PDB file of C-alpha atoms in Angstrom:
ATOM      1  CA  MET A   1     143.914 150.426  42.023  1.00 45.00           C
ATOM      2  CA  PRO A   2     141.139 149.236  44.518  1.00 48.00           C
ATOM      3  CA  SER A   3     142.025 150.052  48.161  1.00 53.00           C
ATOM      4  CA  SER A   4     143.009 146.400  50.107  1.00 60.00           C
ATOM      5  CA  ASN A   5     142.172 147.999  53.546  1.00 66.00           C
ATOM      6  CA  GLY A   6     138.920 146.863  53.662  1.00 60.00           C
ATOM      7  CA  SER A   7     139.601 143.336  53.001  1.00 67.00           C
ATOM      8  CA  ASP A   8     142.874 143.092  55.379  1.00 56.00           C
ATOM      9  CA  ALA A   9     140.335 144.287  57.988  1.00 58.00           C
ATOM     10  CA  ARG A  10     138.251 141.281  57.272  1.00 65.00           C
ATOM     11  CA  ALA A  11     140.988 139.022  56.584  1.00 67.00           C
ATOM     12  CA  ALA A  12     142.124 140.446  60.480  1.00 65.00           C
ATOM     13  CA  ALA A  13     139.316 139.909  61.780  1.00 70.00           C
ATOM     14  CA  ARG A  14     138.436 136.220  61.086  1.00 78.00           C
ATOM     15  CA  ILE A  15     141.670 135.176  61.974  1.00 78.00           C
ATOM     16  CA  ALA A  16     141.464 137.066  65.435  1.00 81.00           C
ATOM     17  CA  SER A  17     137.833 135.093  65.582  1.00 81.00           C
ATOM     18  CA  ALA A  18     139.677 132.151  65.163  1.00 88.00           C
ATOM     19  CA  VAL A  19     142.555 132.191  67.298  1.00 88.00           C
ATOM     20  CA  LEU A  20     140.103 133.368  70.453  1.00 92.00           C
ATOM     21  CA  ALA A  21     136.780 130.444  69.442  1.00 93.00           C
ATOM     22  CA  ASP A  22     138.042 129.422  73.248  1.00 96.00           C
ATOM     23  CA  VAL A  23     137.856 132.562  74.879  1.00 97.00           C
ATOM     24  CA  ALA A  24     134.643 134.210  76.441  1.00 97.00           C
ATOM     25  CA  ILE A  25     134.712 137.779  77.292  1.00 97.00           C
ATOM     26  CA  GLY A  26     133.207 138.630  80.772  1.00 97.00           C
ATOM     27  CA  VAL A  27     132.220 142.115  82.153  1.00 96.00           C
ATOM     28  CA  THR A  28     130.534 143.864  85.071  1.00 96.00           C
ATOM     29  CA  LEU A  29     128.488 146.335  84.526  1.00 96.00           C
ATOM     30  CA  PHE A  30     127.089 148.825  87.516  1.00 94.00           C
ATOM     31  CA  HIS A  31     125.864 151.749  86.549  1.00 94.00           C
ATOM     32  CA  PRO A  32     127.479 151.769  83.367  1.00 93.00           C
ATOM     33  CA  LYS A  33     128.160 154.878  81.039  1.00 91.00           C
ATOM     34  CA  PRO A  34     126.739 154.367  77.826  1.00 93.00           C
ATOM     35  CA  ASP A  35     130.042 155.311  75.824  1.00 92.00           C
ATOM     36  CA  HIS A  36     131.686 152.468  78.233  1.00 89.00           C
ATOM     37  CA  VAL A  37     129.253 149.901  76.541  1.00 93.00           C
ATOM     38  CA  ALA A  38     129.707 151.224  73.015  1.00 93.00           C
ATOM     39  CA  VAL A  39     133.754 150.605  73.517  1.00 92.00           C
ATOM     40  CA  LEU A  40     133.016 146.939  74.701  1.00 92.00           C
ATOM     41  CA  VAL A  41     130.454 146.724  71.845  1.00 93.00           C
ATOM     42  CA  ALA A  42     132.700 148.026  69.235  1.00 93.00           C
ATOM     43  CA  ALA A  43     135.699 145.752  70.625  1.00 93.00           C
ATOM     44  CA  PHE A  44     133.897 142.045  70.767  1.00 93.00           C
ATOM     45  CA  ALA A  45     130.410 141.875  69.207  1.00 90.00           C
ATOM     46  CA  GLY A  46     130.429 139.634  66.191  1.00 87.00           C
ATOM     47  CA  SER A  47     134.352 139.155  66.652  1.00 90.00           C
ATOM     48  CA  VAL A  48     133.997 137.124  69.802  1.00 93.00           C
ATOM     49  CA  ARG A  49     132.047 134.323  70.027  1.00 91.00           C
ATOM     50  CA  HIS A  50     130.490 134.854  73.791  1.00 95.00           C
ATOM     51  CA  VAL A  51     130.204 137.756  75.279  1.00 96.00           C
ATOM     52  CA  PHE A  52     128.962 138.144  79.057  1.00 97.00           C
ATOM     53  CA  ALA A  53     127.585 141.435  80.793  1.00 97.00           C
ATOM     54  CA  TYR A  54     126.653 140.785  84.393  1.00 97.00           C
ATOM     55  CA  ASP A  55     123.866 143.157  85.094  1.00 97.00           C
ATOM     56  CA  ASN A  56     125.050 144.472  88.633  1.00 96.00           C
ATOM     57  CA  GLY A  57     122.768 147.254  89.081  1.00 95.00           C
ATOM     58  CA  GLY A  58     121.754 150.177  87.368  1.00 93.00           C
ATOM     59  CA  VAL A  59     121.817 149.315  83.488  1.00 95.00           C
ATOM     60  CA  SER A  60     119.603 151.303  81.728  1.00 95.00           C
ATOM     61  CA  ALA A  61     116.802 150.022  79.183  1.00 94.00           C
ATOM     62  CA  GLU A  62     118.697 151.797  76.512  1.00 95.00           C
ATOM     63  CA  ILE A  63     122.300 150.101  77.528  1.00 96.00           C
ATOM     64  CA  ARG A  64     120.482 146.716  77.727  1.00 95.00           C
ATOM     65  CA  SER A  65     119.032 147.843  74.744  1.00 95.00           C
ATOM     66  CA  VAL A  66     121.932 148.270  72.949  1.00 95.00           C
ATOM     67  CA  LEU A  67     123.348 145.079  74.514  1.00 96.00           C
ATOM     68  CA  ASP A  68     120.562 142.394  73.025  1.00 95.00           C
ATOM     69  CA  ARG A  69     120.735 143.817  69.995  1.00 95.00           C
ATOM     70  CA  SER A  70     124.841 143.011  69.806  1.00 95.00           C
ATOM     71  CA  ALA A  71     126.289 139.910  68.023  1.00 93.00           C
ATOM     72  CA  GLY A  72     126.835 137.502  70.416  1.00 93.00           C
ATOM     73  CA  VAL A  73     126.369 139.240  73.564  1.00 96.00           C
ATOM     74  CA  ARG A  74     124.203 137.959  76.906  1.00 96.00           C
ATOM     75  CA  VAL A  75     122.986 140.237  79.810  1.00 97.00           C
ATOM     76  CA  ILE A  76     122.930 137.993  82.693  1.00 97.00           C
ATOM     77  CA  GLY A  77     122.493 138.636  86.651  1.00 95.00           C
ATOM     78  CA  GLN A  78     119.295 140.325  88.204  1.00 92.00           C
ATOM     79  CA  GLY A  79     120.070 143.924  88.230  1.00 93.00           C
ATOM     80  CA  ASP A  80     120.708 143.409  92.105  1.00 94.00           C
ATOM     81  CA  ASN A  81     124.460 144.600  93.642  1.00 94.00           C
ATOM     82  CA  VAL A  82     125.644 141.251  94.395  1.00 96.00           C
ATOM     83  CA  GLY A  83     129.322 142.355  94.652  1.00 96.00           C
ATOM     84  CA  VAL A  84     132.380 141.752  92.461  1.00 96.00           C
ATOM     85  CA  GLY A  85     133.335 138.291  93.701  1.00 97.00           C
ATOM     86  CA  ALA A  86     129.376 137.108  93.201  1.00 97.00           C
ATOM     87  CA  ALA A  87     129.432 138.813  89.587  1.00 97.00           C
ATOM     88  CA  LEU A  88     132.810 137.036  88.741  1.00 98.00           C
ATOM     89  CA  ASN A  89     131.498 133.852  90.106  1.00 98.00           C
ATOM     90  CA  GLY A  90     128.123 134.138  87.986  1.00 98.00           C
ATOM     91  CA  LEU A  91     130.684 134.956  84.177  1.00 98.00           C
ATOM     92  CA  ALA A  92     132.571 132.274  84.863  1.00 98.00           C
ATOM     93  CA  GLU A  93     129.940 129.960  85.431  1.00 98.00           C
ATOM     94  CA  ALA A  94     128.099 131.135  82.265  1.00 98.00           C
ATOM     95  CA  ALA A  95     131.739 130.653  80.267  1.00 98.00           C
ATOM     96  CA  SER A  96     131.733 127.637  81.699  1.00 98.00           C
ATOM     97  CA  ALA A  97     128.571 126.659  80.507  1.00 97.00           C
ATOM     98  CA  SER A  98     129.448 127.875  77.243  1.00 97.00           C
ATOM     99  CA  GLY A  99     132.082 125.611  76.456  1.00 97.00           C
ATOM    100  CA  ALA A 100     134.891 128.073  76.752  1.00 97.00           C
ATOM    101  CA  ARG A 101     138.152 127.277  77.854  1.00 97.00           C
ATOM    102  CA  TYR A 102     138.828 130.895  78.991  1.00 98.00           C
ATOM    103  CA  LEU A 103     137.470 134.009  80.277  1.00 98.00           C
ATOM    104  CA  MET A 104     139.005 137.578  80.278  1.00 97.00           C
ATOM    105  CA  LEU A 105     137.333 139.844  82.720  1.00 97.00           C
ATOM    106  CA  LEU A 106     137.044 142.996  82.370  1.00 95.00           C
ATOM    107  CA  ASP A 107     135.885 146.002  84.300  1.00 91.00           C
ATOM    108  CA  GLN A 108     133.230 148.692  82.606  1.00 86.00           C
ATOM    109  CA  ASP A 109     135.791 151.271  82.358  1.00 82.00           C
ATOM    110  CA  GLY A 110     138.407 149.422  81.424  1.00 79.00           C
ATOM    111  CA  GLU A 111     140.254 149.368  78.045  1.00 82.00           C
ATOM    112  CA  PRO A 112     138.857 146.370  76.158  1.00 87.00           C
ATOM    113  CA  SER A 113     140.235 145.931  72.394  1.00 91.00           C
ATOM    114  CA  LEU A 114     141.008 142.524  70.570  1.00 93.00           C
ATOM    115  CA  GLU A 115     144.708 143.192  70.597  1.00 94.00           C
ATOM    116  CA  LEU A 116     144.500 142.634  74.837  1.00 94.00           C
ATOM    117  CA  ALA A 117     142.972 139.464  74.471  1.00 95.00           C
ATOM    118  CA  LEU A 118     144.675 138.306  71.747  1.00 96.00           C
ATOM    119  CA  GLY A 119     148.011 139.503  73.731  1.00 96.00           C
ATOM    120  CA  LEU A 120     146.735 137.275  76.655  1.00 97.00           C
ATOM    121  CA  LYS A 121     145.746 134.437  74.513  1.00 96.00           C
ATOM    122  CA  ALA A 122     149.246 134.469  73.489  1.00 96.00           C
ATOM    123  CA  ALA A 123     150.467 134.662  77.060  1.00 96.00           C
ATOM    124  CA  MET A 124     148.915 131.631  78.264  1.00 96.00           C
ATOM    125  CA  ALA A 125     149.745 128.966  75.424  1.00 94.00           C
ATOM    126  CA  ARG A 126     153.308 129.679  76.341  1.00 93.00           C
ATOM    127  CA  LEU A 127     152.798 129.413  80.027  1.00 94.00           C
ATOM    128  CA  SER A 128     150.741 126.112  79.499  1.00 87.00           C
ATOM    129  CA  LEU A 129     154.207 124.595  78.978  1.00 83.00           C
ATOM    130  CA  MET A 130     155.272 125.766  82.770  1.00 81.00           C
ATOM    131  CA  LEU A 131     155.459 123.365  85.227  1.00 79.00           C
ATOM    132  CA  VAL A 132     153.501 125.420  87.950  1.00 85.00           C
ATOM    133  CA  PRO A 133     150.293 125.422  85.312  1.00 93.00           C
ATOM    134  CA  PRO A 134     149.013 129.636  85.149  1.00 96.00           C
ATOM    135  CA  ALA A 135     145.600 130.109  86.850  1.00 97.00           C
ATOM    136  CA  MET A 136     145.617 133.857  85.527  1.00 98.00           C
ATOM    137  CA  VAL A 137     147.108 135.876  83.293  1.00 98.00           C
ATOM    138  CA  GLY A 138     146.932 139.841  83.298  1.00 96.00           C
ATOM    139  CA  PRO A 139     148.180 142.877  81.589  1.00 95.00           C
ATOM    140  CA  ILE A 140     151.086 144.771  82.527  1.00 92.00           C
ATOM    141  CA  GLN A 141     149.484 148.228  84.114  1.00 85.00           C
ATOM    142  CA  ARG A 142     150.256 151.381  82.414  1.00 82.00           C
ATOM    143  CA  PRO A 143     149.556 154.440  84.760  1.00 74.00           C
ATOM    144  CA  VAL A 144     147.315 157.210  84.315  1.00 75.00           C
ATOM    145  CA  ALA A 145     147.751 160.493  85.831  1.00 73.00           C
ATOM    146  CA  GLY A 146     146.685 161.319  89.424  1.00 71.00           C
ATOM    147  CA  ARG A 147     145.585 157.602  89.876  1.00 71.00           C
ATOM    148  CA  LYS A 148     146.647 155.028  91.831  1.00 76.00           C
ATOM    149  CA  THR A 149     148.186 152.152  89.708  1.00 79.00           C
ATOM    150  CA  PRO A 150     148.312 148.781  91.199  1.00 80.00           C
ATOM    151  CA  LEU A 151     151.615 147.274  91.865  1.00 84.00           C
ATOM    152  CA  TYR A 152     152.109 143.332  91.841  1.00 92.00           C
ATOM    153  CA  PRO A 153     154.611 141.819  93.948  1.00 94.00           C
ATOM    154  CA  PRO A 154     156.724 139.098  92.324  1.00 95.00           C
ATOM    155  CA  ARG A 155     156.744 135.495  93.551  1.00 95.00           C
ATOM    156  CA  ARG A 156     159.462 134.289  94.840  1.00 90.00           C
ATOM    157  CA  ASN A 157     161.326 131.020  93.885  1.00 89.00           C
ATOM    158  CA  VAL A 158     159.700 131.175  90.258  1.00 92.00           C
ATOM    159  CA  ALA A 159     161.540 132.192  87.857  1.00 91.00           C
ATOM    160  CA  ALA A 160     160.149 134.780  85.086  1.00 92.00           C
ATOM    161  CA  LEU A 161     159.860 134.200  81.618  1.00 92.00           C
ATOM    162  CA  LYS A 162     160.982 136.242  78.396  1.00 92.00           C
ATOM    163  CA  GLY A 163     158.004 139.269  79.230  1.00 94.00           C
ATOM    164  CA  LEU A 164     156.271 137.417  81.599  1.00 96.00           C
ATOM    165  CA  ASP A 165     156.376 138.157  85.273  1.00 96.00           C
ATOM    166  CA  PRO A 166     155.464 135.689  88.225  1.00 97.00           C
ATOM    167  CA  VAL A 167     153.287 137.959  90.505  1.00 97.00           C
ATOM    168  CA  GLU A 168     151.913 136.728  93.986  1.00 97.00           C
ATOM    169  CA  PHE A 169     148.107 138.383  92.759  1.00 96.00           C
ATOM    170  CA  MET A 170     147.106 140.623  90.218  1.00 94.00           C
ATOM    171  CA  ALA A 171     143.486 142.584  89.445  1.00 93.00           C
ATOM    172  CA  THR A 172     140.945 140.520  87.952  1.00 94.00           C
ATOM    173  CA  SER A 173     140.228 143.376  85.541  1.00 92.00           C
ATOM    174  CA  GLY A 174     142.082 142.684  82.107  1.00 93.00           C
ATOM    175  CA  SER A 175     142.866 139.439  83.104  1.00 96.00           C
ATOM    176  CA  LEU A 176     142.616 135.717  81.237  1.00 98.00           C
ATOM    177  CA  LEU A 177     141.673 133.322  83.754  1.00 98.00           C
ATOM    178  CA  ASP A 178     141.832 129.533  82.959  1.00 98.00           C
ATOM    179  CA  LEU A 179     138.234 128.171  83.659  1.00 98.00           C
ATOM    180  CA  ALA A 180     140.195 124.369  84.670  1.00 97.00           C
ATOM    181  CA  ALA A 181     141.737 126.329  87.298  1.00 97.00           C
ATOM    182  CA  PHE A 182     138.935 128.162  88.145  1.00 98.00           C
ATOM    183  CA  HIS A 183     137.100 125.445  88.989  1.00 97.00           C
ATOM    184  CA  SER A 184     140.091 123.512  90.927  1.00 97.00           C
ATOM    185  CA  VAL A 185     141.052 126.623  92.871  1.00 98.00           C
ATOM    186  CA  GLY A 186     137.235 127.411  93.664  1.00 98.00           C
ATOM    187  CA  PRO A 187     135.340 130.501  93.318  1.00 98.00           C
ATOM    188  CA  PHE A 188     136.367 134.124  94.634  1.00 98.00           C
ATOM    189  CA  ARG A 189     134.955 134.982  97.671  1.00 98.00           C
ATOM    190  CA  ALA A 190     131.311 136.454  97.350  1.00 97.00           C
ATOM    191  CA  ASP A 191     131.407 137.290 101.434  1.00 97.00           C
ATOM    192  CA  TYR A 192     134.205 139.962 100.406  1.00 98.00           C
ATOM    193  CA  PHE A 193     131.828 142.040  98.601  1.00 97.00           C
ATOM    194  CA  ILE A 194     134.195 144.222  96.570  1.00 93.00           C
ATOM    195  CA  ASP A 195     137.837 144.716  97.778  1.00 93.00           C
ATOM    196  CA  ALA A 196     140.444 142.215  98.050  1.00 95.00           C
ATOM    197  CA  ILE A 197     138.848 139.128  96.283  1.00 97.00           C
ATOM    198  CA  ASP A 198     141.926 139.165  93.404  1.00 96.00           C
ATOM    199  CA  LEU A 199     144.564 138.691  95.935  1.00 96.00           C
ATOM    200  CA  GLU A 200     142.934 136.039  98.341  1.00 98.00           C
ATOM    201  CA  TRP A 201     141.734 134.294  94.952  1.00 98.00           C
ATOM    202  CA  CYS A 202     145.583 134.292  93.645  1.00 98.00           C
ATOM    203  CA  PHE A 203     147.252 133.404  96.759  1.00 98.00           C
ATOM    204  CA  ARG A 204     144.469 130.365  96.649  1.00 98.00           C
ATOM    205  CA  ALA A 205     145.632 129.551  93.581  1.00 98.00           C
ATOM    206  CA  TRP A 206     149.423 129.557  93.929  1.00 97.00           C
ATOM    207  CA  SER A 207     148.876 127.172  97.300  1.00 97.00           C
ATOM    208  CA  VAL A 208     147.185 124.487  94.858  1.00 97.00           C
ATOM    209  CA  GLY A 209     149.930 124.504  92.471  1.00 95.00           C
ATOM    210  CA  LEU A 210     148.447 126.816  89.796  1.00 96.00           C
ATOM    211  CA  SER A 211     150.513 130.370  89.404  1.00 97.00           C
ATOM    212  CA  CYS A 212     149.384 134.173  88.744  1.00 97.00           C
ATOM    213  CA  TRP A 213     151.340 135.799  85.915  1.00 97.00           C
ATOM    214  CA  VAL A 214     151.903 139.341  84.124  1.00 97.00           C
ATOM    215  CA  ASP A 215     152.434 139.728  80.509  1.00 97.00           C
ATOM    216  CA  ARG A 216     154.835 143.048  80.123  1.00 94.00           C
ATOM    217  CA  GLU A 217     154.336 143.134  76.796  1.00 94.00           C
ATOM    218  CA  THR A 218     150.164 143.629  77.130  1.00 95.00           C
ATOM    219  CA  PRO A 219     149.705 146.827  78.434  1.00 92.00           C
ATOM    220  CA  MET A 220     146.219 148.134  79.944  1.00 90.00           C
ATOM    221  CA  ALA A 221     145.521 151.387  81.935  1.00 80.00           C
ATOM    222  CA  GLN A 222     144.244 150.595  85.138  1.00 74.00           C
ATOM    223  CA  CYS A 223     143.426 152.384  88.324  1.00 69.00           C
ATOM    224  CA  VAL A 224     142.198 152.119  91.795  1.00 75.00           C
ATOM    225  CA  GLY A 225     139.881 154.909  93.529  1.00 71.00           C
ATOM    226  CA  SER A 226     139.315 158.454  92.160  1.00 72.00           C
ATOM    227  CA  GLY A 227     142.575 159.718  93.052  1.00 81.00           C
ATOM    228  CA  VAL A 228     145.240 159.493  95.624  1.00 84.00           C
ATOM    229  CA  ILE A 229     146.176 160.721  99.274  1.00 85.00           C
ATOM    230  CA  ARG A 230     149.690 161.342  99.748  1.00 84.00           C
ATOM    231  CA  ALA A 231     151.192 160.915 103.070  1.00 83.00           C
ATOM    232  CA  ARG A 232     153.449 164.296 103.682  1.00 80.00           C
ATOM    233  CA  TRP A 233     156.411 163.152 105.478  1.00 76.00           C
ATOM    234  CA  LEU A 234     156.851 159.304 103.827  1.00 75.00           C
ATOM    235  CA  PRO A 235     156.465 157.934 100.783  1.00 79.00           C
ATOM    236  CA  VAL A 236     153.245 156.239 101.242  1.00 79.00           C
ATOM    237  CA  THR A 237     149.972 156.852  99.099  1.00 82.00           C
ATOM    238  CA  ILE A 238     146.789 155.155  98.997  1.00 84.00           C
ATOM    239  CA  ALA A 239     143.969 155.328  96.742  1.00 86.00           C
ATOM    240  CA  ARG A 240     141.233 158.046  97.442  1.00 90.00           C
ATOM    241  CA  GLN A 241     137.630 155.970  97.623  1.00 91.00           C
ATOM    242  CA  PRO A 242     134.578 156.030  99.967  1.00 92.00           C
ATOM    243  CA  LEU A 243     134.757 155.216 103.286  1.00 95.00           C
ATOM    244  CA  PHE A 244     132.692 152.188 102.958  1.00 94.00           C
ATOM    245  CA  ARG A 245     134.992 150.872 100.236  1.00 93.00           C
ATOM    246  CA  MET A 246     137.998 151.637 102.376  1.00 95.00           C
ATOM    247  CA  GLU A 247     136.441 149.821 105.606  1.00 97.00           C
ATOM    248  CA  THR A 248     135.388 146.941 102.965  1.00 96.00           C
ATOM    249  CA  TYR A 249     139.644 147.074 102.607  1.00 96.00           C
ATOM    250  CA  ILE A 250     140.271 146.927 105.936  1.00 97.00           C
ATOM    251  CA  ARG A 251     137.994 144.087 106.637  1.00 98.00           C
ATOM    252  CA  ASN A 252     138.980 141.917 103.992  1.00 98.00           C
ATOM    253  CA  THR A 253     142.847 142.669 104.907  1.00 97.00           C
ATOM    254  CA  VAL A 254     142.761 141.802 108.253  1.00 98.00           C
ATOM    255  CA  TYR A 255     140.248 138.883 108.234  1.00 98.00           C
ATOM    256  CA  GLY A 256     142.991 137.361 105.273  1.00 97.00           C
ATOM    257  CA  TRP A 257     145.135 137.185 108.141  1.00 97.00           C
ATOM    258  CA  ARG A 258     143.502 133.954 109.388  1.00 97.00           C
ATOM    259  CA  LEU A 259     144.004 132.388 106.146  1.00 98.00           C
ATOM    260  CA  ALA A 260     146.791 129.712 105.668  1.00 97.00           C
ATOM    261  CA  HIS A 261     146.891 130.149 102.057  1.00 97.00           C
ATOM    262  CA  VAL A 262     147.832 134.080 102.388  1.00 97.00           C
ATOM    263  CA  PRO A 263     151.782 133.385 102.865  1.00 96.00           C
ATOM    264  CA  ARG A 264     153.065 134.824 106.499  1.00 96.00           C
ATOM    265  CA  ARG A 265     155.498 137.106 104.845  1.00 95.00           C
ATOM    266  CA  TRP A 266     152.275 139.049 103.250  1.00 95.00           C
ATOM    267  CA  LYS A 267     150.804 139.168 106.503  1.00 97.00           C
ATOM    268  CA  LEU A 268     153.620 140.925 107.793  1.00 97.00           C
ATOM    269  CA  ILE A 269     154.099 143.466 105.488  1.00 94.00           C
ATOM    270  CA  GLN A 270     150.382 144.328 105.636  1.00 95.00           C
ATOM    271  CA  MET A 271     150.674 144.252 109.745  1.00 96.00           C
ATOM    272  CA  ALA A 272     152.651 147.427 109.071  1.00 94.00           C
ATOM    273  CA  TYR A 273     151.386 148.840 106.224  1.00 92.00           C
ATOM    274  CA  LEU A 274     147.424 149.313 106.991  1.00 95.00           C
ATOM    275  CA  PRO A 275     148.390 151.271 110.291  1.00 94.00           C
ATOM    276  CA  LEU A 276     149.830 153.614 107.812  1.00 93.00           C
ATOM    277  CA  GLN A 277     146.772 153.499 105.902  1.00 93.00           C
ATOM    278  CA  ILE A 278     144.253 154.338 107.979  1.00 96.00           C
ATOM    279  CA  ALA A 279     146.161 157.044 109.539  1.00 94.00           C
ATOM    280  CA  LEU A 280     146.387 158.761 106.247  1.00 94.00           C
ATOM    281  CA  TYR A 281     142.666 157.764 105.459  1.00 95.00           C
ATOM    282  CA  TRP A 282     141.817 159.762 108.888  1.00 95.00           C
ATOM    283  CA  ALA A 283     144.239 162.701 108.435  1.00 93.00           C
ATOM    284  CA  GLU A 284     142.505 163.251 104.796  1.00 93.00           C
ATOM    285  CA  SER A 285     139.075 163.135 106.433  1.00 94.00           C
ATOM    286  CA  GLY A 286     139.973 165.708 108.503  1.00 95.00           C
ATOM    287  CA  TYR A 287     141.340 163.738 111.568  1.00 96.00           C
ATOM    288  CA  ARG A 288     137.155 163.197 112.399  1.00 97.00           C
ATOM    289  CA  ALA A 289     136.320 160.561 115.201  1.00 98.00           C
ATOM    290  CA  ALA A 290     133.490 159.135 113.680  1.00 97.00           C
ATOM    291  CA  VAL A 291     135.518 158.235 110.460  1.00 97.00           C
ATOM    292  CA  LEU A 292     138.204 156.443 112.864  1.00 97.00           C
ATOM    293  CA  GLY A 293     135.748 154.690 114.327  1.00 97.00           C
ATOM    294  CA  ARG A 294     134.124 153.190 111.577  1.00 97.00           C
ATOM    295  CA  LEU A 295     137.653 152.300 109.974  1.00 97.00           C
ATOM    296  CA  LEU A 296     139.086 150.402 113.622  1.00 97.00           C
ATOM    297  CA  HIS A 297     135.620 148.981 113.653  1.00 97.00           C
ATOM    298  CA  ALA A 298     136.007 147.425 110.154  1.00 97.00           C
ATOM    299  CA  ALA A 299     139.460 145.954 111.390  1.00 98.00           C
ATOM    300  CA  VAL A 300     137.510 144.178 114.091  1.00 98.00           C
ATOM    301  CA  ASN A 301     134.955 143.103 112.051  1.00 97.00           C
ATOM    302  CA  GLY A 302     137.717 141.361 109.947  1.00 98.00           C
ATOM    303  CA  LEU A 303     138.957 139.610 113.455  1.00 97.00           C
ATOM    304  CA  ARG A 304     135.479 138.490 114.018  1.00 97.00           C
ATOM    305  CA  GLY A 305     134.800 136.716 110.412  1.00 97.00           C
ATOM    306  CA  ARG A 306     132.291 139.219 109.591  1.00 97.00           C
ATOM    307  CA  LEU A 307     131.939 139.576 106.231  1.00 97.00           C
ATOM    308  CA  GLY A 308     129.173 140.255 103.703  1.00 95.00           C
ATOM    309  CA  ARG A 309     127.642 143.159 102.187  1.00 93.00           C
ATOM    310  CA  PRO A 310     128.893 146.310 103.707  1.00 92.00           C
ATOM    311  CA  ALA A 311     127.108 149.213 104.908  1.00 86.00           C
ATOM    312  CA  GLY A 312     126.889 152.048 102.596  1.00 81.00           C
ATOM    313  CA  ALA A 313     126.740 149.866  99.368  1.00 82.00           C
ATOM    314  CA  ALA A 314     124.356 150.846  96.856  1.00 74.00           C
TER     315      ALA A 314
END
């Protein structure tokens, strides 16, 4: 008897394509590796109607050729590093123009899959019945050995659902964004360039009566930085990353203290935690005065509202 595996797979692909008919995929590319792009193409090309790849710099001619030949994939962006915020906005605008209702956002080194998209789409359908409409739903973060896993604080006074938790904020990577909500909340902050963009946007969403959720039944590996820096005597860890990234994180965090939609309780937590992070990063540098000076200068820039492209960004 002939095997039915092939026909079953084709039937499953058709069902997935129908369920995801109103979902676009958006991925930000920055000096991507060929295997990153290969995984993206294998997951979605030909199965999802619209896949947008934002060229934020460093996309080789070889990779561009692969993308251009892939069904449903469209490359946008000019190949300049405009920052994550601007790239996310470009993806949202392209997805909206395509007629999509939802946009699944991905980093190039994420774990793209139809299962991820289907899981989040199902979660979004459940959340659409909530009194506080969803703006974004994301996967539960699966830890990666030796890397810092993002933690999302729960949102107070909002009841959880089975398998779904309301959170103050979440990473944009791996999340499913409601495009109508995006236009209500407003664009991601391009002047933040790269860090704390998702945090600020989610707090803004909550402030206008929308919500952000984590789907505990849909996992995805997610990590920050290239490793972990641990305090010797305190239970404090931070992600190991380049100095300009730490500067940008500090600047944007401090600037967020000026924003009315960022809750006071969160500002107080950060005001206590940020000095520990600065001290830990400085210690890791060997207590170099130049490093501390740059970190403190970043905090001053945040207080003064001096945002934009950070020095040291490629």
